[in-house]
């Protein structure tokens, strides 16, 4: 899997992971897709360029299931996960302060201890 992930909200409950993958292929190569039972979904792309293109192209647009004969539509919202920084350096991280855990701990690595002087 990749770090080039987007989160989707507002999907019809009948949307499948295959529908989602087919829909987002328009902007780039999809390597992973999944949906939940609450109208949400996840897509992962091969590159950040495709991730950004998906957000620009599909955020706040109407979803129409391409494989459904029923008029199953919804207004979808597309965004990066909260813990992933945006390209401009903004956004939150897992610890909520904009720093990644590695940066907060320093560059010592796992299991290392700073020597007391």
GROMACS .gro file of N, CA, C and O in nm:
model
  468
    1UNK      N    1   0.083  -0.118   0.000
    1UNK     CA    2   0.000   0.000   0.000
    1UNK      C    3   0.087   0.124   0.000
    1UNK      O    4   0.206   0.115   0.023
    2UNK      N    5   0.024   0.239  -0.026
    2UNK     CA    6   0.102   0.362  -0.040
    2UNK      C    7   0.055   0.469   0.058
    2UNK      O    8  -0.049   0.457   0.119
    3UNK      N    9   0.132   0.575   0.066
    3UNK     CA   10   0.096   0.689   0.150
    3UNK      C   11   0.011   0.791   0.074
    3UNK      O   12  -0.032   0.890   0.131
    4UNK      N   13  -0.014   0.767  -0.054
    4UNK     CA   14  -0.088   0.862  -0.137
    4UNK      C   15  -0.237   0.831  -0.130
    4UNK      O   16  -0.299   0.790  -0.227
    5UNK      N   17  -0.293   0.855  -0.013
    5UNK     CA   18  -0.429   0.812   0.021
    5UNK      C   19  -0.524   0.931   0.023
    5UNK      O   20  -0.487   1.042   0.060
    6UNK      N   21  -0.649   0.905  -0.017
    6UNK     CA   22  -0.756   1.002  -0.001
    6UNK      C   23  -0.872   0.936   0.071
    6UNK      O   24  -0.890   0.815   0.064
    7UNK      N   25  -0.948   1.018   0.142
    7UNK     CA   26  -1.067   0.972   0.212
    7UNK      C   27  -1.188   1.031   0.139
    7UNK      O   28  -1.186   1.148   0.099
    8UNK      N   29  -1.291   0.951   0.123
    8UNK     CA   30  -1.412   0.994   0.054
    8UNK      C   31  -1.530   0.982   0.150
    8UNK      O   32  -1.545   0.880   0.218
    9UNK      N   33  -1.613   1.085   0.155
    9UNK     CA   34  -1.736   1.084   0.233
    9UNK      C   35  -1.852   1.114   0.140
    9UNK      O   36  -1.836   1.185   0.040
   10UNK      N   37  -1.971   1.063   0.174
   10UNK     CA   38  -2.091   1.094   0.098
   10UNK      C   39  -2.126   0.993  -0.009
   10UNK      O   40  -2.214   1.019  -0.092
   11UNK      N   41  -2.061   0.878  -0.009
   11UNK     CA   42  -2.093   0.775  -0.108
   11UNK      C   43  -2.228   0.711  -0.078
   11UNK      O   44  -2.265   0.694   0.039
   12UNK      N   45  -2.302   0.672  -0.181
   12UNK     CA   46  -2.423   0.593  -0.157
   12UNK      C   47  -2.385   0.460  -0.091
   12UNK      O   48  -2.275   0.407  -0.115
   13UNK      N   49  -2.471   0.407  -0.010
   13UNK     CA   50  -2.441   0.283   0.061
   13UNK      C   51  -2.424   0.163  -0.032
   13UNK      O   52  -2.366   0.063   0.006
   14UNK      N   53  -2.469   0.175  -0.156
   14UNK     CA   54  -2.455   0.066  -0.252
   14UNK      C   55  -2.320   0.067  -0.324
   14UNK      O   56  -2.290  -0.026  -0.399
   15UNK      N   57  -2.240   0.170  -0.303
   15UNK     CA   58  -2.109   0.179  -0.371
   15UNK      C   59  -2.017   0.068  -0.321
   15UNK      O   60  -2.008   0.042  -0.202
   16UNK      N   61  -1.948   0.004  -0.413
   16UNK     CA   62  -1.853  -0.103  -0.378
   16UNK      C   63  -1.711  -0.052  -0.399
   16UNK      O   64  -1.688   0.053  -0.460
   17UNK      N   65  -1.614  -0.131  -0.350
   17UNK     CA   66  -1.474  -0.091  -0.369
   17UNK      C   67  -1.440  -0.090  -0.517
   17UNK      O   68  -1.361  -0.009  -0.563
   18UNK      N   69  -1.503  -0.179  -0.596
   18UNK     CA   70  -1.477  -0.182  -0.741
   18UNK      C   71  -1.529  -0.055  -0.808
   18UNK      O   72  -1.463   0.001  -0.896
   19UNK      N   73  -1.649  -0.012  -0.766
   19UNK     CA   74  -1.706   0.112  -0.821
   19UNK      C   75  -1.615   0.231  -0.792
   19UNK      O   76  -1.589   0.314  -0.878
   20UNK      N   77  -1.567   0.236  -0.670
   20UNK     CA   78  -1.480   0.345  -0.628
   20UNK      C   79  -1.350   0.345  -0.709
   20UNK      O   80  -1.307   0.449  -0.759
   21UNK      N   81  -1.292   0.228  -0.725
   21UNK     CA   82  -1.167   0.216  -0.801
   21UNK      C   83  -1.188   0.259  -0.946
   21UNK      O   84  -1.109   0.336  -1.002
   22UNK      N   85  -1.295   0.213  -1.007
   22UNK     CA   86  -1.325   0.250  -1.146
   22UNK      C   87  -1.346   0.401  -1.159
   22UNK      O   88  -1.299   0.462  -1.254
   23UNK      N   89  -1.417   0.461  -1.065
   23UNK     CA   90  -1.448   0.603  -1.068
   23UNK      C   91  -1.321   0.687  -1.062
   23UNK      O   92  -1.304   0.783  -1.138
   24UNK      N   93  -1.228   0.651  -0.974
   24UNK     CA   94  -1.108   0.733  -0.953
   24UNK      C   95  -0.995   0.702  -1.050
   24UNK      O   96  -0.896   0.775  -1.054
   25UNK      N   97  -1.007   0.600  -1.130
   25UNK     CA   98  -0.905   0.570  -1.232
   25UNK      C   99  -0.890   0.682  -1.333
   25UNK      O  100  -0.789   0.690  -1.403
   26UNK      N  101  -0.991   0.766  -1.343
   26UNK     CA  102  -0.988   0.877  -1.438
   26UNK      C  103  -0.867   0.968  -1.414
   26UNK      O  104  -0.814   1.028  -1.507
   27UNK      N  105  -0.821   0.978  -1.289
   27UNK     CA  106  -0.712   1.071  -1.259
   27UNK      C  107  -0.578   1.004  -1.234
   27UNK      O  108  -0.477   1.072  -1.223
   28UNK      N  109  -0.575   0.871  -1.223
   28UNK     CA  110  -0.447   0.805  -1.200
   28UNK      C  111  -0.461   0.659  -1.163
   28UNK      O  112  -0.571   0.606  -1.151
   29UNK      N  113  -0.346   0.597  -1.144
   29UNK     CA  114  -0.343   0.455  -1.114
   29UNK      C  115  -0.379   0.429  -0.968
   29UNK      O  116  -0.311   0.475  -0.876
   30UNK      N  117  -0.487   0.356  -0.947
   30UNK     CA  118  -0.536   0.323  -0.814
   30UNK      C  119  -0.475   0.189  -0.773
   30UNK      O  120  -0.485   0.091  -0.845
   31UNK      N  121  -0.412   0.185  -0.655
   31UNK     CA  122  -0.352   0.061  -0.607
   31UNK      C  123  -0.433  -0.004  -0.496
   31UNK      O  124  -0.412  -0.121  -0.464
   32UNK      N  125  -0.528   0.071  -0.437
   32UNK     CA  126  -0.610   0.015  -0.329
   32UNK      C  127  -0.738   0.095  -0.319
   32UNK      O  128  -0.738   0.217  -0.336
   33UNK      N  129  -0.848   0.026  -0.293
   33UNK     CA  130  -0.974   0.095  -0.265
   33UNK      C  131  -1.055   0.013  -0.168
   33UNK      O  132  -1.046  -0.110  -0.165
   34UNK      N  133  -1.135   0.082  -0.087
   34UNK     CA  134  -1.222   0.015   0.008
   34UNK      C  135  -1.336   0.110   0.042
   34UNK      O  136  -1.322   0.231   0.031
   35UNK      N  137  -1.449   0.052   0.080
   35UNK     CA  138  -1.564   0.131   0.124
   35UNK      C  139  -1.610   0.078   0.259
   35UNK      O  140  -1.584  -0.038   0.293
   36UNK      N  141  -1.678   0.163   0.335
   36UNK     CA  142  -1.738   0.116   0.460
   36UNK      C  143  -1.890   0.116   0.447
   36UNK      O  144  -1.943   0.151   0.342
   37UNK      N  145  -1.956   0.078   0.549
   37UNK     CA  146  -2.103   0.069   0.547
   37UNK      C  147  -2.171   0.201   0.584
   37UNK      O  148  -2.291   0.205   0.603
   38UNK      N  149  -2.094   0.309   0.592
   38UNK     CA  150  -2.148   0.439   0.634
   38UNK      C  151  -2.134   0.546   0.525
   38UNK      O  152  -2.147   0.664   0.554
   39UNK      N  153  -2.101   0.506   0.404
   39UNK     CA  154  -2.085   0.603   0.296
   39UNK      C  155  -1.946   0.661   0.284
   39UNK      O  156  -1.926   0.764   0.221
   40UNK      N  157  -1.848   0.595   0.342
   40UNK     CA  158  -1.710   0.642   0.334
   40UNK      C  159  -1.626   0.547   0.250
   40UNK      O  160  -1.662   0.432   0.228
   41UNK      N  161  -1.512   0.597   0.206
   41UNK     CA  162  -1.421   0.514   0.128
   41UNK      C  163  -1.279   0.563   0.137
   41UNK      O  164  -1.252   0.675   0.183
   42UNK      N  165  -1.188   0.477   0.092
   42UNK     CA  166  -1.044   0.507   0.089
   42UNK      C  167  -0.993   0.466  -0.048
   42UNK      O  168  -1.027   0.361  -0.099
   43UNK      N  169  -0.909   0.551  -0.104
   43UNK     CA  170  -0.839   0.521  -0.229
   43UNK      C  171  -0.692   0.550  -0.207
   43UNK      O  172  -0.657   0.649  -0.144
   44UNK      N  173  -0.606   0.465  -0.262
   44UNK     CA  174  -0.462   0.491  -0.261
   44UNK      C  175  -0.411   0.490  -0.404
   44UNK      O  176  -0.447   0.401  -0.483
   45UNK      N  177  -0.330   0.590  -0.435
   45UNK     CA  178  -0.273   0.606  -0.569
   45UNK      C  179  -0.123   0.575  -0.568
   45UNK      O  180  -0.061   0.572  -0.462
   46UNK      N  181  -0.067   0.560  -0.687
   46UNK     CA  182   0.076   0.534  -0.698
   46UNK      C  183   0.160   0.659  -0.675
   46UNK      O  184   0.280   0.648  -0.647
   47UNK      N  185   0.101   0.778  -0.686
   47UNK     CA  186   0.180   0.900  -0.670
   47UNK      C  187   0.100   1.012  -0.604
   47UNK      O  188  -0.023   1.013  -0.606
   48UNK      N  189   0.173   1.107  -0.549
   48UNK     CA  190   0.111   1.225  -0.489
   48UNK      C  191   0.043   1.309  -0.596
   48UNK      O  192  -0.059   1.374  -0.569
   49UNK      N  193   0.096   1.307  -0.716
   49UNK     CA  194   0.035   1.382  -0.827
   49UNK      C  195  -0.107   1.333  -0.854
   49UNK      O  196  -0.199   1.412  -0.870
   50UNK      N  197  -0.126   1.201  -0.853
   50UNK     CA  198  -0.259   1.145  -0.874
   50UNK      C  199  -0.351   1.174  -0.755
   50UNK      O  200  -0.470   1.203  -0.772
   51UNK      N  201  -0.295   1.168  -0.636
   51UNK     CA  202  -0.370   1.199  -0.515
   51UNK      C  203  -0.424   1.342  -0.521
   51UNK      O  204  -0.543   1.366  -0.498
   52UNK      N  205  -0.338   1.438  -0.552
   52UNK     CA  206  -0.378   1.577  -0.561
   52UNK      C  207  -0.479   1.601  -0.674
   52UNK      O  208  -0.574   1.678  -0.659
   53UNK      N  209  -0.459   1.533  -0.788
   53UNK     CA  210  -0.552   1.547  -0.900
   53UNK      C  211  -0.691   1.496  -0.862
   53UNK      O  212  -0.792   1.556  -0.901
   54UNK      N  213  -0.698   1.389  -0.785
   54UNK     CA  214  -0.827   1.335  -0.743
   54UNK      C  215  -0.901   1.433  -0.652
   54UNK      O  216  -1.022   1.451  -0.666
   55UNK      N  217  -0.828   1.496  -0.562
   55UNK     CA  218  -0.891   1.593  -0.472
   55UNK      C  219  -0.943   1.712  -0.552
   55UNK      O  220  -1.058   1.755  -0.534
   56UNK      N  221  -0.862   1.764  -0.642
   56UNK     CA  222  -0.903   1.879  -0.722
   56UNK      C  223  -1.021   1.846  -0.813
   56UNK      O  224  -1.113   1.925  -0.829
   57UNK      N  225  -1.018   1.728  -0.873
   57UNK     CA  226  -1.120   1.690  -0.970
   57UNK      C  227  -1.252   1.649  -0.905
   57UNK      O  228  -1.359   1.681  -0.955
   58UNK      N  229  -1.247   1.577  -0.793
   58UNK     CA  230  -1.369   1.514  -0.741
   58UNK      C  231  -1.424   1.570  -0.611
   58UNK      O  232  -1.536   1.535  -0.574
   59UNK      N  233  -1.350   1.653  -0.540
   59UNK     CA  234  -1.405   1.706  -0.415
   59UNK      C  235  -1.528   1.791  -0.444
   59UNK      O  236  -1.528   1.876  -0.533
   60UNK      N  237  -1.634   1.765  -0.367
   60UNK     CA  238  -1.759   1.840  -0.379
   60UNK      C  239  -1.827   1.820  -0.515
   60UNK      O  240  -1.878   1.914  -0.574
   61UNK      N  241  -1.825   1.698  -0.564
   61UNK     CA  242  -1.890   1.665  -0.690
   61UNK      C  243  -1.996   1.558  -0.668
   61UNK      O  244  -1.998   1.490  -0.565
   62UNK      N  245  -2.082   1.541  -0.767
   62UNK     CA  246  -2.185   1.438  -0.761
   62UNK      C  247  -2.128   1.303  -0.801
   62UNK      O  248  -2.061   1.291  -0.902
   63UNK      N  249  -2.154   1.205  -0.717
   63UNK     CA  250  -2.117   1.066  -0.747
   63UNK      C  251  -2.236   1.000  -0.814
   63UNK      O  252  -2.348   1.009  -0.768
   64UNK      N  253  -2.211   0.936  -0.925
   64UNK     CA  254  -2.310   0.852  -0.990
   64UNK      C  255  -2.243   0.719  -1.011
   64UNK      O  256  -2.140   0.709  -1.075
   65UNK      N  257  -2.300   0.616  -0.953
   65UNK     CA  258  -2.242   0.483  -0.964
   65UNK      C  259  -2.246   0.439  -1.110
   65UNK      O  260  -2.353   0.422  -1.167
   66UNK      N  261  -2.129   0.421  -1.171
   66UNK     CA  262  -2.125   0.387  -1.314
   66UNK      C  263  -2.177   0.247  -1.344
   66UNK      O  264  -2.214   0.217  -1.457
   67UNK      N  265  -2.183   0.158  -1.244
   67UNK     CA  266  -2.226   0.021  -1.268
   67UNK      C  267  -2.367  -0.008  -1.218
   67UNK      O  268  -2.411  -0.121  -1.220
   68UNK      N  269  -2.438   0.096  -1.175
   68UNK     CA  270  -2.570   0.075  -1.116
   68UNK      C  271  -2.679   0.124  -1.211
   68UNK      O  272  -2.665   0.227  -1.276
   69UNK      N  273  -2.788   0.048  -1.217
   69UNK     CA  274  -2.901   0.089  -1.299
   69UNK      C  275  -2.997   0.178  -1.222
   69UNK      O  276  -3.082   0.242  -1.279
   70UNK      N  277  -2.983   0.183  -1.092
   70UNK     CA  278  -3.068   0.271  -1.012
   70UNK      C  279  -3.000   0.406  -0.998
   70UNK      O  280  -2.877   0.417  -1.004
   71UNK      N  281  -3.078   0.508  -0.979
   71UNK     CA  282  -3.024   0.643  -0.968
   71UNK      C  283  -2.968   0.663  -0.827
   71UNK      O  284  -3.027   0.729  -0.743
   72UNK      N  285  -2.854   0.603  -0.803
   72UNK     CA  286  -2.790   0.609  -0.672
   72UNK      C  287  -2.679   0.713  -0.677
   72UNK      O  288  -2.570   0.686  -0.727
   73UNK      N  289  -2.708   0.833  -0.628
   73UNK     CA  290  -2.612   0.942  -0.636
   73UNK      C  291  -2.583   0.998  -0.498
   73UNK      O  292  -2.653   0.970  -0.402
   74UNK      N  293  -2.481   1.078  -0.490
   74UNK     CA  294  -2.447   1.145  -0.366
   74UNK      C  295  -2.344   1.252  -0.392
   74UNK      O  296  -2.268   1.243  -0.488
   75UNK      N  297  -2.343   1.354  -0.309
   75UNK     CA  298  -2.242   1.458  -0.317
   75UNK      C  299  -2.122   1.409  -0.236
   75UNK      O  300  -2.134   1.387  -0.116
   76UNK      N  301  -2.009   1.389  -0.301
   76UNK     CA  302  -1.893   1.335  -0.231
   76UNK      C  303  -1.795   1.445  -0.194
   76UNK      O  304  -1.783   1.546  -0.261
   77UNK      N  305  -1.727   1.421  -0.083
   77UNK     CA  306  -1.618   1.506  -0.039
   77UNK      C  307  -1.492   1.421  -0.041
   77UNK      O  308  -1.493   1.306   0.002
   78UNK      N  309  -1.383   1.477  -0.091
   78UNK     CA  310  -1.256   1.405  -0.108
   78UNK      C  311  -1.147   1.486  -0.041
   78UNK      O  312  -1.135   1.607  -0.065
   79UNK      N  313  -1.067   1.420   0.044
   79UNK     CA  314  -0.959   1.492   0.115
   79UNK      C  315  -0.849   1.394   0.153
   79UNK      O  316  -0.867   1.273   0.150
   80UNK      N  317  -0.735   1.451   0.190
   80UNK     CA  318  -0.626   1.371   0.245
   80UNK      C  319  -0.661   1.334   0.388
   80UNK      O  320  -0.734   1.406   0.455
   81UNK      N  321  -0.607   1.223   0.439
   81UNK     CA  322  -0.630   1.190   0.579
   81UNK      C  323  -0.576   1.299   0.670
   81UNK      O  324  -0.480   1.368   0.637
   82UNK      N  325  -0.635   1.314   0.786
   82UNK     CA  326  -0.597   1.421   0.879
   82UNK      C  327  -0.450   1.416   0.918
   82UNK      O  328  -0.386   1.518   0.936
   83UNK      N  329  -0.393   1.296   0.931
   83UNK     CA  330  -0.254   1.286   0.977
   83UNK      C  331  -0.152   1.309   0.864
   83UNK      O  332  -0.034   1.314   0.890
   84UNK      N  333  -0.199   1.325   0.741
   84UNK     CA  334  -0.106   1.344   0.630
   84UNK      C  335  -0.091   1.491   0.599
   84UNK      O  336  -0.189   1.562   0.580
   85UNK      N  337   0.031   1.538   0.596
   85UNK     CA  338   0.056   1.679   0.566
   85UNK      C  339   0.021   1.708   0.421
   85UNK      O  340   0.040   1.626   0.334
   86UNK      N  341  -0.024   1.830   0.396
   86UNK     CA  342  -0.050   1.872   0.259
   86UNK      C  343   0.082   1.913   0.194
   86UNK      O  344   0.183   1.931   0.260
   87UNK      N  345   0.078   1.931   0.064
   87UNK     CA  346   0.199   1.965  -0.011
   87UNK      C  347   0.258   2.098   0.033
   87UNK      O  348   0.378   2.120   0.022
   88UNK      N  349   0.175   2.188   0.087
   88UNK     CA  350   0.227   2.318   0.129
   88UNK      C  351   0.282   2.318   0.271
   88UNK      O  352   0.318   2.422   0.324
   89UNK      N  353   0.287   2.198   0.334
   89UNK     CA  354   0.345   2.189   0.467
   89UNK      C  355   0.244   2.204   0.579
   89UNK      O  356   0.275   2.188   0.694
   90UNK      N  357   0.119   2.236   0.546
   90UNK     CA  358   0.016   2.251   0.648
   90UNK      C  359  -0.045   2.118   0.683
   90UNK      O  360  -0.005   2.014   0.636
   91UNK      N  361  -0.143   2.122   0.767
   91UNK     CA  362  -0.215   2.001   0.803
   91UNK      C  363  -0.166   1.945   0.934
   91UNK      O  364  -0.063   1.982   0.987
   92UNK      N  365  -0.244   1.856   0.987
   92UNK     CA  366  -0.213   1.796   1.116
   92UNK      C  367  -0.140   1.665   1.098
   92UNK      O  368  -0.144   1.605   0.993
   93UNK      N  369  -0.076   1.621   1.202
   93UNK     CA  370  -0.012   1.492   1.203
   93UNK      C  371  -0.075   1.407   1.311
   93UNK      O  372  -0.165   1.452   1.381
   94UNK      N  373  -0.026   1.286   1.330
   94UNK     CA  374  -0.082   1.198   1.431
   94UNK      C  375  -0.080   1.261   1.570
   94UNK      O  376  -0.170   1.244   1.647
   95UNK      N  377   0.026   1.334   1.601
   95UNK     CA  378   0.033   1.393   1.734
   95UNK      C  379  -0.030   1.532   1.739
   95UNK      O  380  -0.027   1.596   1.843
   96UNK      N  381  -0.086   1.579   1.626
   96UNK     CA  382  -0.167   1.700   1.626
   96UNK      C  383  -0.092   1.831   1.625
   96UNK      O  384  -0.152   1.936   1.622
   97UNK      N  385   0.042   1.831   1.627
   97UNK     CA  386   0.113   1.958   1.632
   97UNK      C  387   0.193   1.987   1.506
   97UNK      O  388   0.272   2.079   1.503
   98UNK      N  389   0.171   1.908   1.400
   98UNK     CA  390   0.240   1.933   1.275
   98UNK      C  391   0.374   1.864   1.263
   98UNK      O  392   0.433   1.862   1.158
   99UNK      N  393   0.425   1.807   1.373
   99UNK     CA  394   0.551   1.732   1.370
   99UNK      C  395   0.522   1.584   1.356
   99UNK      O  396   0.427   1.534   1.412
  100UNK      N  397   0.606   1.516   1.283
  100UNK     CA  398   0.595   1.371   1.279
  100UNK      C  399   0.663   1.316   1.403
  100UNK      O  400   0.752   1.377   1.459
  101UNK      N  401   0.622   1.200   1.445
  101UNK     CA  402   0.677   1.139   1.565
  101UNK      C  403   0.828   1.127   1.561
  101UNK      O  404   0.896   1.150   1.661
  102UNK      N  405   0.884   1.093   1.444
  102UNK     CA  406   1.030   1.077   1.434
  102UNK      C  407   1.100   1.209   1.462
  102UNK      O  408   1.204   1.213   1.525
  103UNK      N  409   1.042   1.318   1.411
  103UNK     CA  410   1.103   1.448   1.433
  103UNK      C  411   1.096   1.487   1.579
  103UNK      O  412   1.186   1.546   1.633
  104UNK      N  413   0.987   1.454   1.643
  104UNK     CA  414   0.968   1.490   1.783
  104UNK      C  415   1.066   1.413   1.872
  104UNK      O  416   1.116   1.466   1.969
  105UNK      N  417   1.093   1.285   1.840
  105UNK     CA  418   1.185   1.204   1.919
  105UNK      C  419   1.330   1.235   1.885
  105UNK      O  420   1.420   1.197   1.957
  106UNK      N  421   1.354   1.297   1.776
  106UNK     CA  422   1.491   1.321   1.732
  106UNK      C  423   1.532   1.213   1.634
  106UNK      O  424   1.455   1.127   1.599
  107UNK      N  425   1.653   1.214   1.591
  107UNK     CA  426   1.699   1.122   1.489
  107UNK      C  427   1.776   1.005   1.548
  107UNK      O  428   1.853   0.940   1.480
  108UNK      N  429   1.754   0.975   1.673
  108UNK     CA  430   1.828   0.866   1.738
  108UNK      C  431   1.784   0.729   1.690
  108UNK      O  432   1.861   0.636   1.695
  109UNK      N  433   1.659   0.715   1.648
  109UNK     CA  434   1.610   0.585   1.603
  109UNK      C  435   1.552   0.506   1.719
  109UNK      O  436   1.562   0.543   1.834
  110UNK      N  437   1.491   0.395   1.685
  110UNK     CA  438   1.426   0.311   1.786
  110UNK      C  439   1.532   0.247   1.877
  110UNK      O  440   1.633   0.199   1.832
  111UNK      N  441   1.499   0.244   2.003
  111UNK     CA  442   1.586   0.175   2.099
  111UNK      C  443   1.709   0.252   2.138
  111UNK      O  444   1.785   0.208   2.224
  112UNK      N  445   1.737   0.365   2.077
  112UNK     CA  446   1.856   0.443   2.112
  112UNK      C  447   1.829   0.527   2.234
  112UNK      O  448   1.718   0.570   2.258
  113UNK      N  449   1.932   0.551   2.310
  113UNK     CA  450   1.920   0.641   2.425
  113UNK      C  451   2.027   0.748   2.414
  113UNK      O  452   2.140   0.719   2.376
  114UNK      N  453   1.989   0.866   2.450
  114UNK     CA  454   2.089   0.973   2.452
  114UNK      C  455   2.179   0.952   2.572
  114UNK      O  456   2.134   0.914   2.678
  115UNK      N  457   2.307   0.974   2.553
  115UNK     CA  458   2.398   0.955   2.665
  115UNK      C  459   2.392   1.075   2.757
  115UNK      O  460   2.379   1.189   2.713
  116UNK      N  461   2.397   1.048   2.884
  116UNK     CA  462   2.397   1.156   2.984
  116UNK      C  463   2.539   1.209   2.997
  116UNK      O  464   2.633   1.134   3.012
  117UNK      N  465   2.555   1.342   2.990
  117UNK     CA  466   2.688   1.397   3.005
  117UNK      C  467   2.697   1.481   3.127
  117UNK      O  468   2.613   1.549   3.165
   0.00000   0.00000   0.00000
